[in-house]
């Protein structure tokens, strides 16, 4: 949507941003603006000017505008998240700054837009306020001189659902976000012992840096969705770069791997061996990919 009446001349929404904390920006409202008027004189009585009424967006126009403003924020949040798990200060600072800038820009664009339909305006204001707060937090992350200080700085991050509320108010779907560690394939192999079967999960790292070892905890579910077993696979010690894949292997009792059962990843764990630091995060059960046992 370019040069529309509601973006106050901002044109196409642009900006490059990087990840996890939602934003800044100080805008003006209709109350801050004054409209110059003039009195039209005539031979009779001067008429008082009638100001133009503010045009209201349709729901579709509001959705299109939000779909231009928010995606750079989401992308920059993902990038910041991927950078954080690298445990590299320079990389994390770089993407925190980009995410901060993305949020500040988006907040200003939301404030500059007028004529929101229904209650969307209130949700846009709330989202802008949250992003302004989080942009400041992310800038502090970018300025910190120690990676160990980042968790303390992030305590001020506003976890409000304001951005989600705005997205839902205009009927905009959130694009899927790849987890930090993806499971992209599953194979089973004979272990040489009939009572046990080897499982190999192929994992892909989205960390913007290197990780040393990865563990995946998983459930085995029967066709009815009942959990019949749990297990864990791990990679060999490996310096896994961004975008690279590696096998993670383990074994499980064969009786728990009947045809039609499914392997469902539950949690990933990343080990940084020099620092002996282990990070972990649960997979979203609504979006995680599962794999059928053949």
CSV table of C-alpha atoms in Angstrom, one decimal:
chain,number,residue,atom,x,y,z
A,1,UNK,CA,0.0,0.0,0.0
A,2,UNK,CA,1.9,3.1,-1.2
A,3,UNK,CA,1.1,6.7,-0.3
A,4,UNK,CA,-2.3,6.0,1.1
A,5,UNK,CA,-4.3,8.5,3.2
A,6,UNK,CA,-3.7,6.6,6.4
A,7,UNK,CA,0.1,6.2,6.4
A,8,UNK,CA,0.6,10.0,6.2
A,9,UNK,CA,2.8,9.8,3.2
A,10,UNK,CA,5.2,7.2,4.5
A,11,UNK,CA,4.7,5.1,1.3
A,12,UNK,CA,5.8,1.5,1.1
A,13,UNK,CA,6.8,0.1,4.5
A,14,UNK,CA,10.5,-0.6,4.4
A,15,UNK,CA,13.2,-1.5,6.8
A,16,UNK,CA,15.6,-4.3,7.7
A,17,UNK,CA,15.4,-5.5,11.2
A,18,UNK,CA,16.8,-8.4,13.4
A,19,UNK,CA,15.3,-10.3,16.4
A,20,UNK,CA,13.7,-11.1,20.0
A,21,UNK,CA,12.1,-8.0,21.8
A,22,UNK,CA,9.2,-5.9,20.6
A,23,UNK,CA,10.0,-1.8,20.1
A,24,UNK,CA,10.4,2.3,20.1
A,25,UNK,CA,9.2,5.4,18.3
A,26,UNK,CA,7.5,8.6,19.2
A,27,UNK,CA,4.8,9.7,16.9
A,28,UNK,CA,2.1,12.4,16.5
A,29,UNK,CA,-1.6,12.0,16.8
A,30,UNK,CA,-4.4,13.9,15.3
A,31,UNK,CA,-4.6,15.9,18.6
A,32,UNK,CA,-1.1,17.1,18.0
A,33,UNK,CA,-1.9,18.5,14.6
A,34,UNK,CA,-3.6,21.7,13.7
A,35,UNK,CA,-5.3,22.4,10.5
A,36,UNK,CA,-5.0,25.8,9.0
A,37,UNK,CA,-8.3,27.2,7.9
A,38,UNK,CA,-9.3,30.4,6.3
A,39,UNK,CA,-12.5,32.4,6.3
A,40,UNK,CA,-14.1,32.8,3.0
A,41,UNK,CA,-15.4,36.3,2.7
A,42,UNK,CA,-18.5,37.0,0.6
A,43,UNK,CA,-20.7,40.0,0.0
A,44,UNK,CA,-23.0,38.6,2.7
A,45,UNK,CA,-21.8,36.6,5.7
A,46,UNK,CA,-18.5,34.7,6.0
A,47,UNK,CA,-19.1,31.0,6.4
A,48,UNK,CA,-17.2,28.9,9.0
A,49,UNK,CA,-15.0,26.3,7.3
A,50,UNK,CA,-16.0,22.7,7.6
A,51,UNK,CA,-12.9,20.5,8.2
A,52,UNK,CA,-12.6,17.4,6.1
A,53,UNK,CA,-13.6,14.3,7.9
A,54,UNK,CA,-10.9,11.7,8.5
A,55,UNK,CA,-11.3,8.8,6.1
A,56,UNK,CA,-11.7,5.4,7.7
A,57,UNK,CA,-9.9,2.4,6.4
A,58,UNK,CA,-11.7,-0.8,5.4
A,59,UNK,CA,-10.8,-4.0,7.2
A,60,UNK,CA,-8.9,-5.1,4.1
A,61,UNK,CA,-6.9,-1.9,3.9
A,62,UNK,CA,-6.0,-2.2,7.6
A,63,UNK,CA,-4.9,-5.8,7.1
A,64,UNK,CA,-2.7,-4.7,4.1
A,65,UNK,CA,-1.1,-1.9,6.1
A,66,UNK,CA,-0.3,-4.1,9.1
A,67,UNK,CA,1.0,-6.8,6.7
A,68,UNK,CA,3.5,-4.2,5.5
A,69,UNK,CA,4.5,-3.0,8.9
A,70,UNK,CA,4.9,-6.1,11.1
A,71,UNK,CA,6.7,-8.8,9.0
A,72,UNK,CA,10.1,-7.0,9.3
A,73,UNK,CA,9.6,-7.0,13.1
A,74,UNK,CA,8.9,-10.7,13.1
A,75,UNK,CA,11.9,-11.5,10.9
A,76,UNK,CA,14.2,-9.4,13.1
A,77,UNK,CA,12.9,-11.1,16.2
A,78,UNK,CA,13.6,-14.5,14.8
A,79,UNK,CA,17.1,-13.4,13.7
A,80,UNK,CA,17.9,-12.1,17.2
A,81,UNK,CA,16.7,-15.3,18.7
A,82,UNK,CA,18.9,-17.4,16.4
A,83,UNK,CA,21.9,-15.1,17.2
A,84,UNK,CA,21.4,-15.3,20.9
A,85,UNK,CA,22.0,-19.0,21.1
A,86,UNK,CA,25.4,-18.6,19.4
A,87,UNK,CA,26.7,-17.1,22.7
A,88,UNK,CA,28.7,-14.7,20.6
A,89,UNK,CA,28.4,-11.1,21.9
A,90,UNK,CA,29.2,-9.4,18.7
A,91,UNK,CA,26.7,-11.4,16.7
A,92,UNK,CA,24.0,-11.0,19.3
A,93,UNK,CA,24.6,-7.3,19.6
A,94,UNK,CA,24.3,-6.8,15.9
A,95,UNK,CA,21.0,-8.5,15.6
A,96,UNK,CA,19.6,-6.9,18.8
A,97,UNK,CA,20.3,-3.5,17.3
A,98,UNK,CA,18.6,-4.5,14.1
A,99,UNK,CA,15.6,-5.8,16.0
A,100,UNK,CA,15.5,-2.5,18.0
A,101,UNK,CA,15.5,-0.4,14.9
A,102,UNK,CA,12.8,-2.6,13.3
A,103,UNK,CA,10.5,-2.2,16.3
A,104,UNK,CA,11.1,1.6,16.5
A,105,UNK,CA,10.3,2.0,12.8
A,106,UNK,CA,7.2,-0.2,13.1
A,107,UNK,CA,6.0,1.7,16.2
A,108,UNK,CA,6.3,5.0,14.4
A,109,UNK,CA,4.5,3.7,11.3
A,110,UNK,CA,1.6,2.5,13.5
A,111,UNK,CA,1.4,5.9,15.2
A,112,UNK,CA,1.5,7.7,11.8
A,113,UNK,CA,-1.5,5.7,10.5
A,114,UNK,CA,-4.9,7.1,11.0
A,115,UNK,CA,-8.5,6.0,10.3
A,116,UNK,CA,-8.2,2.5,11.7
A,117,UNK,CA,-11.6,0.7,11.6
A,118,UNK,CA,-13.4,-0.3,14.8
A,119,UNK,CA,-11.2,-1.0,17.8
A,120,UNK,CA,-8.1,-1.6,15.7
A,121,UNK,CA,-6.8,1.8,16.5
A,122,UNK,CA,-6.6,1.0,20.2
A,123,UNK,CA,-4.8,-2.2,19.4
A,124,UNK,CA,-2.4,-0.4,17.1
A,125,UNK,CA,-1.6,2.1,19.8
A,126,UNK,CA,-1.0,-0.7,22.3
A,127,UNK,CA,1.3,-2.5,19.9
A,128,UNK,CA,3.3,0.7,19.2
A,129,UNK,CA,3.7,1.3,22.9
A,130,UNK,CA,5.0,-2.2,23.5
A,131,UNK,CA,7.4,-2.0,20.6
A,132,UNK,CA,8.8,1.3,21.8
A,133,UNK,CA,9.5,-0.2,25.2
A,134,UNK,CA,11.2,-3.3,23.7
A,135,UNK,CA,13.2,-1.3,21.2
A,136,UNK,CA,14.8,0.5,24.1
A,137,UNK,CA,15.5,-2.9,25.9
A,138,UNK,CA,17.1,-4.3,22.7
A,139,UNK,CA,19.3,-1.3,22.3
A,140,UNK,CA,20.6,-1.8,25.8
A,141,UNK,CA,21.3,-5.4,24.8
A,142,UNK,CA,23.2,-4.1,21.8
A,143,UNK,CA,25.2,-1.8,24.0
A,144,UNK,CA,26.1,-4.3,26.7
A,145,UNK,CA,29.8,-5.3,27.1
A,146,UNK,CA,29.2,-8.8,28.3
A,147,UNK,CA,27.1,-11.7,27.0
A,148,UNK,CA,26.4,-12.8,30.6
A,149,UNK,CA,24.6,-9.5,31.3
A,150,UNK,CA,22.0,-10.0,28.5
A,151,UNK,CA,19.5,-12.1,30.5
A,152,UNK,CA,19.4,-9.4,33.2
A,153,UNK,CA,18.8,-6.7,30.6
A,154,UNK,CA,16.0,-8.8,29.0
A,155,UNK,CA,14.1,-8.8,32.3
A,156,UNK,CA,12.6,-5.5,31.2
A,157,UNK,CA,11.3,-6.9,27.9
A,158,UNK,CA,7.5,-6.5,27.7
A,159,UNK,CA,6.0,-9.9,27.0
A,160,UNK,CA,2.6,-8.4,26.2
A,161,UNK,CA,0.4,-10.0,23.6
A,162,UNK,CA,-0.2,-6.6,22.0
A,163,UNK,CA,1.3,-7.5,18.6
A,164,UNK,CA,-0.6,-10.7,18.4
A,165,UNK,CA,-3.8,-8.8,19.4
A,166,UNK,CA,-3.3,-6.3,16.5
A,167,UNK,CA,-2.5,-9.1,14.1
A,168,UNK,CA,-5.7,-11.0,15.1
A,169,UNK,CA,-7.8,-7.8,15.0
A,170,UNK,CA,-7.1,-7.4,11.3
A,171,UNK,CA,-7.2,-11.1,10.5
A,172,UNK,CA,-3.5,-11.5,9.6
A,173,UNK,CA,-2.0,-14.9,9.9
A,174,UNK,CA,1.4,-15.2,11.6
A,175,UNK,CA,4.0,-16.7,9.3
A,176,UNK,CA,5.6,-19.9,10.5
A,177,UNK,CA,8.8,-19.5,12.5
A,178,UNK,CA,11.5,-22.2,12.2
A,179,UNK,CA,12.7,-23.4,15.6
A,180,UNK,CA,16.3,-22.8,16.6
A,181,UNK,CA,16.9,-26.5,15.9
A,182,UNK,CA,14.8,-28.2,13.3
A,183,UNK,CA,14.2,-31.9,12.9
A,184,UNK,CA,13.9,-32.4,9.1
A,185,UNK,CA,14.0,-36.2,8.8
A,186,UNK,CA,13.7,-39.5,10.7
A,187,UNK,CA,14.9,-43.0,9.9
A,188,UNK,CA,14.9,-46.3,11.9
A,189,UNK,CA,17.6,-48.9,11.5
A,190,UNK,CA,18.4,-52.3,13.0
A,191,UNK,CA,20.6,-52.2,16.0
A,192,UNK,CA,21.7,-55.8,15.6
A,193,UNK,CA,19.8,-56.6,18.7
A,194,UNK,CA,16.1,-57.5,18.0
A,195,UNK,CA,14.9,-55.9,21.3
A,196,UNK,CA,16.2,-52.5,20.3
A,197,UNK,CA,15.9,-50.3,17.2
A,198,UNK,CA,18.2,-47.4,16.3
A,199,UNK,CA,16.6,-44.0,15.6
A,200,UNK,CA,18.3,-41.3,13.5
A,201,UNK,CA,16.9,-37.8,13.4
A,202,UNK,CA,18.4,-35.4,11.0
A,203,UNK,CA,18.6,-32.0,12.6
A,204,UNK,CA,19.3,-28.6,11.1
A,205,UNK,CA,20.7,-25.7,13.1
A,206,UNK,CA,19.3,-22.2,12.6
A,207,UNK,CA,21.7,-20.7,15.2
A,208,UNK,CA,23.6,-17.7,13.7
A,209,UNK,CA,26.9,-19.2,14.9
A,210,UNK,CA,28.3,-22.5,15.9
A,211,UNK,CA,27.0,-25.1,18.3
A,212,UNK,CA,29.0,-28.1,19.6
A,213,UNK,CA,26.4,-30.7,20.4
A,214,UNK,CA,22.6,-31.1,20.0
A,215,UNK,CA,20.2,-33.3,21.9
A,216,UNK,CA,16.5,-34.0,20.9
A,217,UNK,CA,14.0,-35.4,23.4
A,218,UNK,CA,11.0,-37.0,21.7
A,219,UNK,CA,7.8,-38.9,22.4
A,220,UNK,CA,6.5,-42.0,20.6
A,221,UNK,CA,2.7,-41.8,20.1
A,222,UNK,CA,0.3,-44.5,19.0
A,223,UNK,CA,-2.3,-43.8,16.3
A,224,UNK,CA,-4.7,-42.6,19.0
A,225,UNK,CA,-2.2,-40.0,20.2
A,226,UNK,CA,-1.2,-41.7,23.4
A,227,UNK,CA,2.4,-41.5,24.5
A,228,UNK,CA,3.8,-45.0,24.6
A,229,UNK,CA,7.5,-44.2,25.1
A,230,UNK,CA,10.0,-41.4,25.4
A,231,UNK,CA,13.6,-41.2,24.2
A,232,UNK,CA,16.5,-39.0,23.4
A,233,UNK,CA,18.9,-38.8,20.4
A,234,UNK,CA,22.1,-36.8,20.2
A,235,UNK,CA,24.8,-35.7,17.7
A,236,UNK,CA,28.4,-36.6,18.1
A,237,UNK,CA,30.5,-33.6,19.2
A,238,UNK,CA,30.5,-31.4,16.1
A,239,UNK,CA,30.9,-27.8,15.3
A,240,UNK,CA,27.5,-27.3,13.6
A,241,UNK,CA,27.4,-24.1,11.6
A,242,UNK,CA,24.3,-22.0,10.6
A,243,UNK,CA,22.1,-23.9,8.1
A,244,UNK,CA,24.1,-27.2,8.4
A,245,UNK,CA,22.5,-30.6,9.1
A,246,UNK,CA,23.8,-33.5,11.2
A,247,UNK,CA,22.5,-36.9,12.4
A,248,UNK,CA,21.3,-37.3,15.9
A,249,UNK,CA,21.1,-40.9,17.0
A,250,UNK,CA,19.9,-43.1,19.8
A,251,UNK,CA,18.0,-46.4,20.4
A,252,UNK,CA,14.6,-47.5,21.8
A,253,UNK,CA,12.9,-50.7,22.5
A,254,UNK,CA,11.6,-52.2,19.3
A,255,UNK,CA,8.2,-53.0,20.8
A,256,UNK,CA,7.6,-49.2,21.1
A,257,UNK,CA,8.1,-48.6,17.3
A,258,UNK,CA,5.1,-50.3,15.7
A,259,UNK,CA,4.1,-49.3,12.2
A,260,UNK,CA,1.8,-46.3,12.3
A,261,UNK,CA,3.3,-44.9,15.5
A,262,UNK,CA,4.8,-41.4,15.3
A,263,UNK,CA,8.0,-39.9,16.6
A,264,UNK,CA,7.2,-36.4,17.9
A,265,UNK,CA,10.1,-34.0,18.9
A,266,UNK,CA,9.4,-32.4,22.3
A,267,UNK,CA,12.5,-30.4,23.2
A,268,UNK,CA,15.9,-29.4,21.7
A,269,UNK,CA,19.0,-28.9,23.7
A,270,UNK,CA,22.2,-27.1,22.6
A,271,UNK,CA,25.5,-27.7,24.4
A,272,UNK,CA,28.3,-25.2,24.1
A,273,UNK,CA,31.3,-27.3,25.4
A,274,UNK,CA,33.9,-24.6,26.0
A,275,UNK,CA,31.6,-22.7,28.4
A,276,UNK,CA,29.8,-25.9,29.5
A,277,UNK,CA,26.4,-24.1,28.9
A,278,UNK,CA,23.3,-26.0,28.0
A,279,UNK,CA,20.3,-24.2,26.4
A,280,UNK,CA,16.9,-25.9,25.8
A,281,UNK,CA,13.5,-25.0,24.5
A,282,UNK,CA,10.2,-26.9,24.0
A,283,UNK,CA,8.9,-27.3,20.5
A,284,UNK,CA,5.4,-25.9,19.8
A,285,UNK,CA,3.2,-29.0,19.9
A,286,UNK,CA,0.8,-27.3,17.4
A,287,UNK,CA,3.4,-26.8,14.7
A,288,UNK,CA,6.2,-29.3,15.3
A,289,UNK,CA,6.6,-31.9,12.5
A,290,UNK,CA,6.2,-35.5,13.5
A,291,UNK,CA,7.4,-38.6,11.7
A,292,UNK,CA,5.5,-41.9,11.1
A,293,UNK,CA,7.2,-45.2,11.8
A,294,UNK,CA,7.0,-47.4,8.7
